[in-house]
Short mmCIF file of C-alpha atoms in Angstrom, two decimals:
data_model
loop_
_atom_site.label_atom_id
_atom_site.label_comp_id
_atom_site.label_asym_id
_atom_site.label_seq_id
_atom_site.Cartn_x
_atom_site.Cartn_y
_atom_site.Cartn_z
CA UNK A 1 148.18 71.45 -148.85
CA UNK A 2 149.08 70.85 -152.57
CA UNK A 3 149.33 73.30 -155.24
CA UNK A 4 148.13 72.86 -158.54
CA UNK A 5 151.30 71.62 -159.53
CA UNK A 6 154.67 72.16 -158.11
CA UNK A 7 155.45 75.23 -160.42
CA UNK A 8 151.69 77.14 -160.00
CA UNK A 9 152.27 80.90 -160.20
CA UNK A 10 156.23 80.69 -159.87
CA UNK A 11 158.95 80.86 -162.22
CA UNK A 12 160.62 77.50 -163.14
CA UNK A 13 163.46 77.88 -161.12
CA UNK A 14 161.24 78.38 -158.19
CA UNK A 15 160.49 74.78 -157.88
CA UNK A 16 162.17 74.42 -155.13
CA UNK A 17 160.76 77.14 -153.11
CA UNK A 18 157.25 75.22 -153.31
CA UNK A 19 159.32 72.29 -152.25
CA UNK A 20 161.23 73.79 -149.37
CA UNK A 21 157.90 75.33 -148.15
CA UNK A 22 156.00 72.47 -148.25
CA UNK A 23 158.67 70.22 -146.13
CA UNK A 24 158.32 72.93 -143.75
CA UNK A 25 154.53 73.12 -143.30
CA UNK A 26 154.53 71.14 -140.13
CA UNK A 27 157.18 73.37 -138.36
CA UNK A 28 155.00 76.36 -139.75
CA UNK A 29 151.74 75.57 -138.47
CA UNK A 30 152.85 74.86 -135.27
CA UNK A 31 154.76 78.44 -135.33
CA UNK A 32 151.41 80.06 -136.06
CA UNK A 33 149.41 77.60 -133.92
CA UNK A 34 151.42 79.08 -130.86
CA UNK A 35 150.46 82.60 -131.70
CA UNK A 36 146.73 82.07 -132.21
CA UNK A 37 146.22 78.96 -130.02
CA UNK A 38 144.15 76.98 -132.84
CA UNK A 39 144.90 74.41 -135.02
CA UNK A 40 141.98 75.01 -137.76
CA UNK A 41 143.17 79.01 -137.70
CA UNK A 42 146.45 78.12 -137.84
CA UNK A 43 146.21 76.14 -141.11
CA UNK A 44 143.58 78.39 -142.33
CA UNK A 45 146.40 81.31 -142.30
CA UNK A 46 149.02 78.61 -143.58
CA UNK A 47 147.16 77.97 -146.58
CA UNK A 48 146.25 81.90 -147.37
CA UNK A 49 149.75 82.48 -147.08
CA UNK A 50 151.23 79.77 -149.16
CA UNK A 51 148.63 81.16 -151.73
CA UNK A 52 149.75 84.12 -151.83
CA UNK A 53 153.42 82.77 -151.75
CA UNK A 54 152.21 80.82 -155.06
CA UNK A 55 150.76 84.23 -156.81
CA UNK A 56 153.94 86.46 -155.81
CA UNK A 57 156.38 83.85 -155.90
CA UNK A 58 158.76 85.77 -157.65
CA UNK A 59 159.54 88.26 -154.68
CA UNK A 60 161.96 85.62 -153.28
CA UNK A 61 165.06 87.12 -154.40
CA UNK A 62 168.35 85.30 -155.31
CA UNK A 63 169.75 83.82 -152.17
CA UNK A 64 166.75 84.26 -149.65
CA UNK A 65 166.22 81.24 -147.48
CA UNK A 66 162.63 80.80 -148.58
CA UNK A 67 161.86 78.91 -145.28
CA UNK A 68 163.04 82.33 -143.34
CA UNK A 69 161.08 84.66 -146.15
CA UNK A 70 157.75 81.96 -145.46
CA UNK A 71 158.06 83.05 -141.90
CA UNK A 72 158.19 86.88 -142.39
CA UNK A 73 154.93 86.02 -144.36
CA UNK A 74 153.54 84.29 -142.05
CA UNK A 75 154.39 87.04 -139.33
CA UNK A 76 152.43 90.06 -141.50
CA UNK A 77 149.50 87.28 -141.56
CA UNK A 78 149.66 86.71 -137.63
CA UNK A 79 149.94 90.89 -137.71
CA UNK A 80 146.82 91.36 -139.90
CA UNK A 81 144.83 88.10 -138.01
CA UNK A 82 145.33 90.32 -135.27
CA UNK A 83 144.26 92.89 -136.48
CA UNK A 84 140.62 91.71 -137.55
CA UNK A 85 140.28 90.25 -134.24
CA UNK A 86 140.76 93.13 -132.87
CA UNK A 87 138.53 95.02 -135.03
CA UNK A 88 135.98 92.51 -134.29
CA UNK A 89 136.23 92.76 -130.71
CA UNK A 90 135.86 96.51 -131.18
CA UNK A 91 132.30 95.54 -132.94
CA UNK A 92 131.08 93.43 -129.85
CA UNK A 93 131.59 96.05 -127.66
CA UNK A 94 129.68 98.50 -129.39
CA UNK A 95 127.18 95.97 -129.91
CA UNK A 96 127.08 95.38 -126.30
CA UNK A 97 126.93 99.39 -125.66
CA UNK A 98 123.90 99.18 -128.10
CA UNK A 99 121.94 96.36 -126.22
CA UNK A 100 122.46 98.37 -122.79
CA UNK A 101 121.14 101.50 -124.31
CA UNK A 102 118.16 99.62 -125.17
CA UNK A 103 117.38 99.60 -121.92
CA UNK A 104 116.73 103.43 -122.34
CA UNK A 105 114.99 103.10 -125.39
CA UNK A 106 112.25 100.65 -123.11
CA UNK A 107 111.93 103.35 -120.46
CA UNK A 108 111.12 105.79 -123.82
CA UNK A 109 108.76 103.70 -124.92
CA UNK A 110 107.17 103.43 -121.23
CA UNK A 111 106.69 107.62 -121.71
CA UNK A 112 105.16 107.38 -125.39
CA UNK A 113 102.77 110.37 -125.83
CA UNK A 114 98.92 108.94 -124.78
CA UNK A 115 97.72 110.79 -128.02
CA UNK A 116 99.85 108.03 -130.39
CA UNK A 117 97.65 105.40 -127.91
CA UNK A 118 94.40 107.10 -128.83
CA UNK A 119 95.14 108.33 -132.38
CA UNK A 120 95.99 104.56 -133.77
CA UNK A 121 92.39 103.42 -134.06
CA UNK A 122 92.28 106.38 -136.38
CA UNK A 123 94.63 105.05 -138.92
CA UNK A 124 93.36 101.87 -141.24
CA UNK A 125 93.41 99.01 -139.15
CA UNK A 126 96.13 97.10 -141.61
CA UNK A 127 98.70 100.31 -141.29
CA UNK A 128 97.00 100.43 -136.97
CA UNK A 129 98.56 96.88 -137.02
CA UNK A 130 101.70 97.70 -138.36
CA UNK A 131 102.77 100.55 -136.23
CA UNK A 132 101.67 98.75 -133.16
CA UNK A 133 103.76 95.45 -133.82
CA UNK A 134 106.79 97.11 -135.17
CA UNK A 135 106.75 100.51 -133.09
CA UNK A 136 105.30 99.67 -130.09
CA UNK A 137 105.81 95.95 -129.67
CA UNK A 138 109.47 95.76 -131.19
CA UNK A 139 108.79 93.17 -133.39
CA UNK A 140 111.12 93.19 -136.72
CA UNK A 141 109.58 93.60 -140.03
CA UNK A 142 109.72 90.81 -141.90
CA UNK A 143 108.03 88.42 -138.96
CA UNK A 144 104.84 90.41 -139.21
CA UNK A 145 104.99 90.81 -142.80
CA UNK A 146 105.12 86.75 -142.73
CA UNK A 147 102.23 87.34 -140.13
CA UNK A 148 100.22 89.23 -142.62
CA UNK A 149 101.21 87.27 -145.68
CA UNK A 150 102.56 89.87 -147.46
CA UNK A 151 106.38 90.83 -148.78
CA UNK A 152 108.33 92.22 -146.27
CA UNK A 153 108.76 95.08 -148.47
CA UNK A 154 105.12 95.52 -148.53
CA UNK A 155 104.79 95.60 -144.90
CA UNK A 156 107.88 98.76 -145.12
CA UNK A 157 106.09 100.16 -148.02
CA UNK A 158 102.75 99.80 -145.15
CA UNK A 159 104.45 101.10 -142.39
CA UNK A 160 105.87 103.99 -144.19
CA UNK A 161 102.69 104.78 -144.74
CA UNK A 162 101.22 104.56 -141.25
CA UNK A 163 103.69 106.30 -140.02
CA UNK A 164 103.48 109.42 -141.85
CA UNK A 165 99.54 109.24 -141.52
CA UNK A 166 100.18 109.08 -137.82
CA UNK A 167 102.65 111.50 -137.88
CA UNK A 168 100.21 114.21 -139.88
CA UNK A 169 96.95 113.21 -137.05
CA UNK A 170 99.61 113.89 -133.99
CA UNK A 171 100.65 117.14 -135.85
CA UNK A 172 96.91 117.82 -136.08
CA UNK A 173 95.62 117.04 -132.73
CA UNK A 174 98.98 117.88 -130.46
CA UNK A 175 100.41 120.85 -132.63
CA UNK A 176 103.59 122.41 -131.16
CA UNK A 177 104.58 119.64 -128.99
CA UNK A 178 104.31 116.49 -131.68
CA UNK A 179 107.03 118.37 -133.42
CA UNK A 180 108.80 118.90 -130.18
CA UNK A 181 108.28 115.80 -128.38
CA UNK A 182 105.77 114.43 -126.54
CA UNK A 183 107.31 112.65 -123.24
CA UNK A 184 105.16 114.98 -121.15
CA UNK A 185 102.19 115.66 -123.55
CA UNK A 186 99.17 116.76 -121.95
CA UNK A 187 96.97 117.43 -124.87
CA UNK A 188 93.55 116.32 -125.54
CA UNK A 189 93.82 114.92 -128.99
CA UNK A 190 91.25 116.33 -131.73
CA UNK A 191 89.29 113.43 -133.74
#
């Protein structure tokens, strides 16, 4: 890696800082290499940190090996590389959590109240459509909006819509138990 010229973001007696650095940039990569056990993400956090190296370059105080202050650098990027990873790994697993507890939300959808079954022919057949594919079937928004061949705001905009309208005939027809829940409804719905 090559700055925009030797002196870019450092004093002019920091020359040779950019200099030492850069004769050690084999010797560095391989150091973080080690640590992360790839070549691309080592040089990746090589070249953040000799970035930053060129914006705070005047933090190398009189004296300081800058090859041994690189490495200290290099260390807090190793320490926050870890970090995200870590985070990230954090992520997958509640992402995987998430995808098992769908298997619950399938079995909820097995026990959906026989009145929302009946009551969707009620609705207009564009908004019937809607609540069927998205609700029912799982399907995400903007593929049946594409479907349609309308916006995928539209088809929210729709669905919002349909929703509430079913929402009001359930609260109609079922009463106390559509605002309750309906796993176990036994309720003839009103037309």
């Amino acid at each position: 890696m090559e700055a925009e010229g030797p002196d870019a973001g450092l004093p002019p007696d920091r020359e040779d800082v950019v200099a030492a650095l850069l004769a050690h940039q084999r010797r560095f990569v391989a150091f973080v290499e080690r640590r992360v056990g790839s070549r691309a993400v080592a040089e990746d956090l090589f070249q953040t940190a000799f970035a930053r190296t060129l914006e705070k370059g005047g933090a190398l105080k009189d004296g300081e090996s800058a090859v041994a202050w690189f490495y200290r650098l290099l260390r807090n990027a190793l320490v926050d590389h870890h970090r995200r990873q870590a985070a990230e790994g954090r992520a997958l697993e509640v992402e995987a959590r998430d995808a098992d507890s769908a298997t619950v939300d399938l079995e909820l959808k097995g026990a959906v109240c026989a009145c929302l079954t009946d009551l969707l022919p009620t609705l207009k057949p564009e908004y019937a459509q809607l609540v069927r594919q998205v609700d029912l079937e799982g399907r995400a928004v903007p593929d049946v909006a594409r479907e349609a061949g309308i916006t995928p705001n539209n088809a929210g905009v729709r669905l919002h819509r349909a929703r509430l309208a079913l929402k009001r005939s359930l609260e109609r027809g079922c009463g106390a138990c559509a605002a309750h829940g309906c796993l176990d409804c036994s309720c003839k719905p009103r037309r």
